[in-house]
Coordinates of C-alpha atoms and ligand atoms in Angstrom, one line a residue:
M1 CA 48.0 -35.0 38.2
A2 CA 48.2 -31.2 38.9
D3 CA 50.8 -30.0 41.4
S4 CA 51.5 -26.7 43.0
S5 CA 53.4 -25.5 39.9
T6 CA 50.3 -26.1 37.6
P7 CA 50.0 -23.0 35.4
T8 CA 46.7 -21.2 34.9
I9 CA 45.1 -22.7 31.9
I10 CA 42.7 -20.5 29.9
K11 CA 40.5 -22.9 28.1
G12 CA 39.6 -21.7 24.6
L13 CA 42.0 -18.7 25.2
E14 CA 38.9 -16.9 26.5
G15 CA 39.7 -13.3 27.3
V16 CA 43.4 -13.6 26.1
Y17 CA 44.9 -10.8 24.0
F18 CA 47.6 -12.0 21.7
T19 CA 48.2 -8.9 19.5
E20 CA 47.2 -5.3 18.7
T21 CA 45.2 -4.4 15.7
K22 CA 43.8 -1.3 13.9
I23 CA 41.3 -3.4 11.8
C24 CA 38.3 -4.1 13.9
K25 CA 36.8 -3.4 17.3
V26 CA 34.1 -5.5 18.9
D27 CA 32.4 -4.2 22.0
G28 CA 30.7 -7.4 23.3
L29 CA 29.0 -5.7 26.2
K30 CA 27.4 -2.9 24.3
G31 CA 26.8 -4.9 21.1
R32 CA 28.9 -2.6 18.9
L33 CA 31.2 -3.3 15.9
W34 CA 33.5 -1.1 13.9
Y35 CA 35.7 -1.8 10.9
R36 CA 38.6 0.6 10.8
G37 CA 36.6 2.9 13.0
Y38 CA 33.4 2.9 10.9
S39 CA 30.3 1.5 12.6
I40 CA 28.9 -1.7 11.0
E41 CA 25.5 0.1 10.8
S42 CA 26.9 2.9 8.7
L43 CA 28.8 0.6 6.4
A44 CA 25.8 -1.7 5.9
K45 CA 23.6 1.3 5.1
N46 CA 26.0 3.3 2.9
S47 CA 28.8 1.1 1.5
S48 CA 29.4 -1.9 -0.8
F49 CA 31.3 -5.1 -0.2
E50 CA 34.1 -3.9 -2.6
E51 CA 34.4 -0.6 -0.7
V52 CA 34.4 -2.3 2.7
S53 CA 37.1 -4.8 1.4
Y54 CA 39.2 -1.8 0.4
L55 CA 38.7 -0.2 3.7
I56 CA 39.6 -3.3 5.6
L57 CA 42.7 -4.0 3.5
Y58 CA 44.1 -0.4 3.1
G59 CA 42.8 1.1 6.4
R60 CA 40.9 4.0 4.7
L61 CA 37.9 4.5 2.4
P62 CA 38.9 4.7 -1.3
K63 CA 38.5 7.7 -3.6
K64 CA 36.3 7.1 -6.6
D65 CA 39.1 6.1 -9.0
E66 CA 40.7 4.0 -6.4
L67 CA 37.5 2.1 -5.8
D68 CA 36.9 1.7 -9.6
G69 CA 40.4 0.2 -10.0
F70 CA 40.1 -2.1 -7.0
K71 CA 36.7 -3.3 -8.1
A72 CA 37.9 -4.1 -11.6
R73 CA 40.8 -6.1 -10.2
L74 CA 38.4 -8.0 -7.9
I75 CA 36.0 -8.9 -10.7
S76 CA 38.8 -9.9 -13.0
S77 CA 40.0 -12.3 -10.3
M78 CA 36.4 -13.7 -10.1
A79 CA 37.0 -15.0 -13.7
L80 CA 38.4 -18.4 -13.1
D81 CA 41.3 -20.1 -14.9
N82 CA 40.2 -23.2 -16.8
G83 CA 42.3 -25.3 -14.5
I84 CA 40.3 -24.3 -11.4
V85 CA 37.0 -24.9 -13.3
E86 CA 38.3 -28.4 -14.2
L87 CA 39.3 -29.0 -10.5
L88 CA 35.8 -27.9 -9.3
K89 CA 34.1 -30.1 -11.9
S90 CA 36.2 -33.1 -10.7
L91 CA 35.2 -32.5 -7.1
N92 CA 31.5 -31.6 -7.7
G93 CA 29.1 -33.9 -5.9
K94 CA 32.0 -35.8 -4.2
M95 CA 32.7 -33.4 -1.4
L96 CA 30.7 -30.7 0.4
P97 CA 30.9 -27.2 -1.1
M98 CA 33.0 -26.0 1.9
D99 CA 35.5 -28.8 1.3
I100 CA 35.6 -28.1 -2.4
L101 CA 36.3 -24.4 -1.6
R102 CA 39.1 -25.4 0.8
T103 CA 40.7 -27.6 -1.8
A104 CA 40.4 -25.0 -4.5
V105 CA 42.0 -22.2 -2.4
S106 CA 44.9 -24.5 -1.5
A107 CA 45.3 -25.3 -5.2
M108 CA 45.1 -21.6 -6.3
P109 CA 48.9 -20.9 -6.5
A110 CA 49.0 -23.5 -9.4
F111 CA 46.7 -21.1 -11.4
S112 CA 48.2 -17.8 -10.3
E113 CA 50.5 -15.5 -12.2
K114 CA 51.5 -14.0 -8.9
K115 CA 54.9 -14.7 -7.3
V116 CA 53.4 -16.8 -4.5
Y117 CA 55.7 -17.4 -1.5
Q118 CA 57.3 -14.0 -1.7
N119 CA 57.5 -12.0 1.5
D120 CA 56.8 -8.6 -0.1
S121 CA 54.0 -6.3 1.1
E122 CA 52.9 -5.1 -2.4
E123 CA 52.8 -8.7 -3.6
H124 CA 50.7 -9.5 -0.5
I125 CA 48.1 -6.9 -1.4
A126 CA 48.0 -8.2 -5.0
E127 CA 47.6 -11.8 -3.6
S128 CA 44.8 -10.6 -1.2
I129 CA 42.8 -9.0 -4.1
E130 CA 43.3 -12.2 -6.1
I131 CA 42.2 -14.4 -3.2
I132 CA 39.1 -12.3 -2.4
G133 CA 38.0 -12.3 -6.1
R134 CA 38.9 -16.0 -6.7
I135 CA 37.1 -17.2 -3.6
A136 CA 33.9 -15.4 -4.7
G137 CA 34.3 -16.9 -8.2
V138 CA 34.8 -20.4 -6.9
V139 CA 31.8 -20.2 -4.6
A140 CA 29.6 -18.9 -7.5
T141 CA 30.9 -21.7 -9.7
I142 CA 30.3 -24.4 -7.1
G143 CA 26.7 -22.9 -6.9
A144 CA 26.4 -23.1 -10.7
M145 CA 27.5 -26.7 -10.7
M146 CA 24.9 -27.5 -8.0
N147 CA 22.4 -26.0 -10.4
N148 CA 23.7 -28.2 -13.2
L149 CA 25.2 -25.3 -15.0
G150 CA 28.6 -24.7 -16.3
Y151 CA 31.0 -21.8 -15.5
S152 CA 30.0 -18.3 -16.6
K153 CA 32.3 -15.3 -16.7
P154 CA 31.5 -12.4 -14.3
D155 CA 30.0 -9.2 -15.7
S156 CA 32.8 -6.7 -15.3
S157 CA 30.3 -3.8 -14.9
R158 CA 28.8 -5.2 -11.7
G159 CA 30.0 -6.0 -8.2
I160 CA 30.9 -9.2 -6.4
A161 CA 27.4 -10.0 -4.8
Y162 CA 25.6 -9.4 -8.1
N163 CA 28.1 -11.6 -9.9
I164 CA 27.9 -14.4 -7.4
L165 CA 24.2 -14.7 -8.1
Y166 CA 24.7 -14.1 -11.9
M167 CA 27.4 -16.8 -12.2
M168 CA 25.4 -19.2 -10.0
T169 CA 22.2 -19.0 -12.0
G170 CA 23.4 -17.8 -15.5
K171 CA 20.7 -15.2 -15.2
K172 CA 20.7 -11.5 -14.2
P173 CA 19.6 -11.5 -10.6
E174 CA 17.0 -9.1 -9.1
E175 CA 18.6 -5.9 -7.9
K176 CA 16.9 -6.3 -4.5
A177 CA 18.5 -9.8 -4.0
A178 CA 21.9 -8.6 -5.1
K179 CA 21.7 -5.7 -2.7
M180 CA 20.7 -7.9 0.1
L181 CA 23.6 -10.3 -0.6
D182 CA 26.0 -7.3 -0.8
V183 CA 24.9 -6.2 2.7
M184 CA 25.2 -9.8 4.0
M185 CA 28.8 -9.8 2.7
I186 CA 29.5 -6.5 4.4
L187 CA 28.2 -7.8 7.7
H188 CA 30.5 -10.9 7.5
A189 CA 33.6 -9.2 6.1
E190 CA 35.5 -8.9 9.4
H191 CA 35.3 -9.8 13.0
S192 CA 38.6 -9.4 14.9
S193 CA 40.4 -12.5 16.1
N194 CA 37.6 -15.1 15.8
A195 CA 38.6 -18.8 15.4
S196 CA 39.2 -18.6 11.6
T197 CA 41.1 -15.3 11.6
F198 CA 43.3 -16.6 14.5
S199 CA 43.9 -19.9 12.6
T200 CA 44.9 -17.8 9.6
I201 CA 47.3 -15.8 11.7
V202 CA 48.7 -18.9 13.4
A203 CA 49.5 -20.6 10.1
G204 CA 50.9 -17.3 8.6
S205 CA 53.0 -16.6 11.8
T206 CA 55.3 -19.5 10.7
M207 CA 55.9 -17.5 7.5
A208 CA 53.8 -19.9 5.5
D209 CA 52.4 -18.1 2.4
L210 CA 49.1 -16.2 2.3
Y211 CA 47.2 -19.0 0.4
S212 CA 48.2 -21.5 3.1
A213 CA 47.1 -19.1 5.8
I214 CA 43.7 -18.5 4.2
T215 CA 43.3 -22.3 3.7
A216 CA 43.8 -22.7 7.5
G217 CA 41.1 -20.0 8.0
I218 CA 38.6 -21.8 5.8
C219 CA 39.2 -25.0 7.8
A220 CA 38.4 -23.3 11.0
L221 CA 35.4 -21.5 9.6
K222 CA 33.7 -24.8 8.6
G223 CA 32.7 -25.9 12.1
P224 CA 29.2 -25.4 13.5
L225 CA 30.5 -23.5 16.5
H226 CA 31.8 -20.9 14.1
G227 CA 30.7 -20.3 10.4
G228 CA 28.9 -23.6 10.0
A229 CA 26.2 -22.4 12.5
D230 CA 24.2 -20.6 9.8
E231 CA 23.5 -24.0 8.0
K232 CA 22.6 -25.7 11.3
A233 CA 20.3 -22.8 12.3
L234 CA 18.4 -23.3 9.1
D235 CA 18.3 -27.1 9.7
M236 CA 16.7 -26.4 13.0
M237 CA 14.1 -24.0 11.5
K238 CA 13.2 -26.7 8.9
D239 CA 13.0 -29.4 11.7
I240 CA 10.5 -27.1 13.6
G241 CA 8.5 -27.0 10.4
D242 CA 5.6 -25.0 11.7
P243 CA 5.7 -21.8 13.8
N244 CA 3.3 -23.4 16.3
N245 CA 5.9 -26.1 17.0
T246 CA 8.6 -23.6 17.9
E247 CA 8.0 -23.3 21.7
K248 CA 8.0 -27.0 22.3
Y249 CA 11.0 -27.6 20.1
I250 CA 13.1 -24.9 21.9
E251 CA 11.9 -26.1 25.4
D252 CA 12.8 -29.7 24.6
A253 CA 16.1 -28.8 23.1
L254 CA 17.1 -26.7 26.1
A255 CA 15.8 -29.4 28.5
G256 CA 18.1 -31.9 26.7
K257 CA 21.0 -29.5 27.0
K258 CA 21.2 -28.9 23.3
R259 CA 22.6 -25.7 21.8
I260 CA 20.4 -23.6 19.7
M261 CA 22.5 -22.7 16.7
G262 CA 22.8 -19.0 15.9
F263 CA 22.6 -18.0 19.5
G264 CA 25.4 -17.2 22.0
H265 CA 28.8 -15.7 21.3
R266 CA 32.2 -15.8 23.0
V267 CA 32.5 -12.0 22.9
Y268 CA 28.9 -10.6 22.5
K269 CA 27.0 -10.9 25.8
T270 CA 24.1 -8.9 24.2
Y271 CA 22.4 -8.7 20.8
D272 CA 25.0 -9.1 18.0
P273 CA 24.6 -5.8 16.0
R274 CA 25.0 -7.7 12.7
A275 CA 22.0 -9.9 13.6
K276 CA 19.9 -6.7 14.2
V277 CA 20.7 -5.6 10.6
I278 CA 19.7 -9.0 9.2
K279 CA 16.5 -9.1 11.3
A280 CA 15.4 -5.9 9.7
Y281 CA 15.5 -7.7 6.3
L282 CA 13.2 -10.4 7.7
E283 CA 10.6 -7.8 8.2
D284 CA 11.2 -6.7 4.6
I285 CA 10.9 -10.2 3.1
Q286 CA 8.0 -11.5 5.2
N287 CA 5.4 -10.3 2.7
G288 CA 5.3 -11.3 -0.9
S289 CA 7.9 -14.1 -0.6
T290 CA 7.4 -17.8 -1.0
M291 CA 5.5 -19.9 1.6
E292 CA 8.8 -21.5 2.6
V293 CA 10.5 -18.1 3.3
Q294 CA 7.4 -16.9 5.2
T295 CA 7.3 -20.0 7.4
L296 CA 11.1 -19.8 8.1
T297 CA 10.8 -16.2 8.9
A298 CA 7.8 -16.7 11.3
I299 CA 9.7 -19.6 13.0
A300 CA 12.9 -17.5 13.3
L301 CA 11.1 -14.5 14.9
K302 CA 9.3 -16.8 17.3
A303 CA 12.4 -18.7 18.3
E304 CA 14.3 -15.4 18.8
K305 CA 11.7 -14.1 21.2
L306 CA 11.5 -17.3 23.2
M307 CA 15.3 -17.6 23.4
I308 CA 15.7 -14.0 24.5
D309 CA 13.0 -14.4 27.2
K310 CA 14.7 -17.6 28.5
L311 CA 18.4 -16.9 28.1
G312 CA 19.0 -13.3 27.1
E313 CA 19.3 -11.3 30.2
S314 CA 19.8 -14.4 32.5
K315 CA 22.7 -16.0 30.6
G316 CA 23.8 -13.4 28.1
I317 CA 22.8 -15.7 25.2
W318 CA 21.4 -13.6 22.3
P319 CA 21.0 -14.1 18.5
N320 CA 24.3 -13.9 16.6
V321 CA 25.1 -13.2 13.0
D322 CA 24.3 -16.8 11.9
F323 CA 20.7 -17.0 13.2
F324 CA 18.7 -15.0 10.7
S325 CA 20.8 -15.8 7.7
G326 CA 18.9 -18.9 6.7
P327 CA 15.6 -17.2 5.7
V328 CA 17.4 -14.3 4.0
Y329 CA 19.7 -16.6 2.0
T330 CA 16.7 -18.8 1.1
Y331 CA 14.8 -15.7 -0.1
I332 CA 17.9 -14.7 -2.2
G333 CA 17.9 -18.2 -3.7
I334 CA 21.1 -19.6 -2.1
P335 CA 21.2 -23.3 -1.2
K336 CA 22.0 -24.2 2.4
S337 CA 25.3 -25.9 1.7
L338 CA 26.6 -22.6 0.1
F339 CA 26.0 -20.5 3.3
T340 CA 29.3 -21.2 4.9
P341 CA 31.3 -21.0 1.6
L342 CA 29.6 -17.6 1.2
F343 CA 30.7 -16.7 4.7
A344 CA 34.2 -17.5 3.6
A345 CA 34.0 -15.4 0.5
S346 CA 32.7 -12.5 2.7
R347 CA 35.4 -13.0 5.5
S348 CA 38.3 -13.2 3.1
P349 CA 39.2 -9.5 3.2
G350 CA 39.3 -9.7 7.0
W351 CA 41.6 -12.8 6.9
C352 CA 43.9 -11.2 4.5
A353 CA 44.1 -7.8 6.3
H354 CA 44.8 -9.5 9.6
M355 CA 47.6 -11.6 8.1
L356 CA 49.2 -8.6 6.4
E357 CA 49.0 -6.6 9.6
Y358 CA 50.5 -9.4 11.7
W359 CA 53.3 -9.9 9.3
Q360 CA 54.4 -6.2 9.8
D361 CA 55.7 -7.3 13.2
N362 CA 55.6 -11.1 13.0
R363 CA 56.2 -13.3 15.9
L364 CA 55.8 -17.1 15.7
I365 CA 52.6 -18.1 17.6
R366 CA 53.6 -21.0 19.9
P367 CA 51.7 -21.3 23.2
L368 CA 52.3 -23.9 25.8
D369 CA 50.3 -26.9 27.0
Y370 CA 50.7 -28.3 30.5
Y371 CA 51.8 -32.0 30.4
N372 CA 50.0 -33.9 33.1
G373 CA 50.9 -37.5 32.1
Q374 CA 53.5 -39.9 33.5
L375 CA 57.3 -39.6 32.8
D376 CA 60.2 -42.1 32.5
I377 CA 58.0 -45.1 31.9
P378 CA 60.3 -48.2 31.4
Y379 CA 60.1 -49.4 27.8
T380 CA 58.5 -52.8 27.5
P381 CA 59.5 -55.0 24.5
I382 CA 56.5 -55.8 22.2
D383 CA 56.4 -59.5 23.1
Q384 CA 56.2 -58.8 26.8
R385 CA 53.3 -56.3 26.6
K386 CA 50.0 -57.3 28.3
Ligands
CMC401 N1 22.2 -22.5 23.1 C1 22.0 -22.9 24.4 N2 22.9 -22.7 25.3 C2 24.1 -22.1 25.0 C3 24.3 -21.7 23.7 C4 23.3 -21.9 22.7 N3 23.5 -21.5 21.5 N4 25.5 -21.1 23.7 C5 26.0 -21.2 24.9 N5 25.1 -21.8 25.7 C6 25.3 -22.1 27.2 C7 26.2 -23.2 27.4 O1 25.6 -24.4 27.4 C8 26.8 -22.9 28.7 O2 25.9 -23.2 29.7 P1 26.3 -23.7 31.2 O3 27.1 -22.5 31.8 O4 25.0 -23.9 31.9 O5 27.2 -24.9 31.0 C9 26.9 -21.3 28.7 O6 26.0 -20.9 27.7 C10 28.3 -20.9 28.2 O7 28.6 -21.6 27.0 P2 30.1 -21.8 26.5 O8 30.2 -22.9 25.5 O9 31.1 -21.8 27.6 O10 30.4 -20.4 25.8 P3 31.4 -20.1 24.7 O11 31.9 -18.7 24.8 O12 32.5 -21.1 24.6 O13 30.5 -20.4 23.4 C11 29.7 -20.4 21.3 C12 30.3 -19.6 22.3 C13 29.4 -19.5 20.0 C14 30.6 -21.6 20.9 C15 28.3 -20.9 21.8 O14 27.5 -19.9 22.2 C16 27.6 -21.8 20.8 O15 27.9 -23.0 20.8 N6 26.6 -21.3 20.0 C17 26.0 -22.0 19.0 C18 26.8 -22.0 17.7 C19 26.8 -20.7 17.0 O16 25.8 -20.1 16.8 N7 28.0 -20.3 16.6 C20 28.2 -19.0 15.8 C21 28.9 -18.0 16.6 S1 28.8 -16.3 15.9 C22 29.4 -16.4 14.3 C23 30.8 -16.9 14.2 O17 31.7 -16.5 14.9 O18 31.0 -17.8 13.3

């Protein structure tokens, strides 16, 4: 039981600052987001996932030759060692794609020429580039296996988003779909100390290696309160089935105290700026796409309006980055169980950059919990226990 010395306990570490950073700023009240000082809107409009990854890792935009060299290293890392392909094959169909990805990242040092476990900043950048490229290659190959295809090498003249679609399908993707995926990856590339980035840093603060730290990040991303929400939001849209059912579905869910996935955020108390960029794509894909995409889009737009009317201003619950992803990814041709692995591929530059930044002034993360159980209980021998 609590006594007068009970410390203040901040559940979920809400509002707690644990470090300083120059990587990302989220303004949750104004709905603004910047990577290294550049607004998310300007990066989504003008940049590429490779350039944004460089920006996040190195802290500045690359010059042309720097970007070319960086991109070549990323795409070469997307080409998977036969050992990883064999591992993916052995797990295919036996675990969820997100679990296969987690296992593959944890096994990556076995297939790396890098000196893993070295505490050297140049080596960490090299490892980061390898990790970002490899995760993309693994996600694409898991997708290929789901399509009953084998592993394909990436096209070294193209970027990561194009190659994910190319390796998944064995066919050249439409430029529009590849561009959309590129923007989706930019929007997911970084987001301050969210649960997966914090998990990465906690693991790395023990001076575990980068691969272990990123594996911890992937574990935290999986849950539906974080990265897994995009899959659950699509499940909900499919359950609703018809735009005319949306209102009753949302009302019943809220009356039953259920959460509507893809809404609400620990930091944003207004519209998530990433969701605004994705919503603009919905308007673009509404016409001329399949019936499935048109129905999902109509349901998403109706649910958005209803939720904002009910909970927007009154409770600060607005669409987040995960809400509109389902119709967009479905349009691009990505199966639902790859949404969260793709989120991981997109977030990997953010995880790596935060880990490298934290290591510059590392301090073991070790908070306290307040014990409120009994003490000095007399030990009872096993045969006398009731
Ligand atoms: N639908 C309905 N009610 C909600 C929702 C929602 N999606 N989110 C929060 N609430 C309500 C909640 O029931 C609570 O109500 P009350 O005060 O009456 O008990 C109030 O809002 C505060 O909720 P909370 O759980 O204390 O807030 P939190 O800061 O811990 O939650 C959250 C943040 C993201 C876990 C939560 O909003 C949620 O569960 N959302 C759905 C899952 C989701 O979309 N996650 C993706 C987050 S963004 C991308 C990412 O980081 O991965």
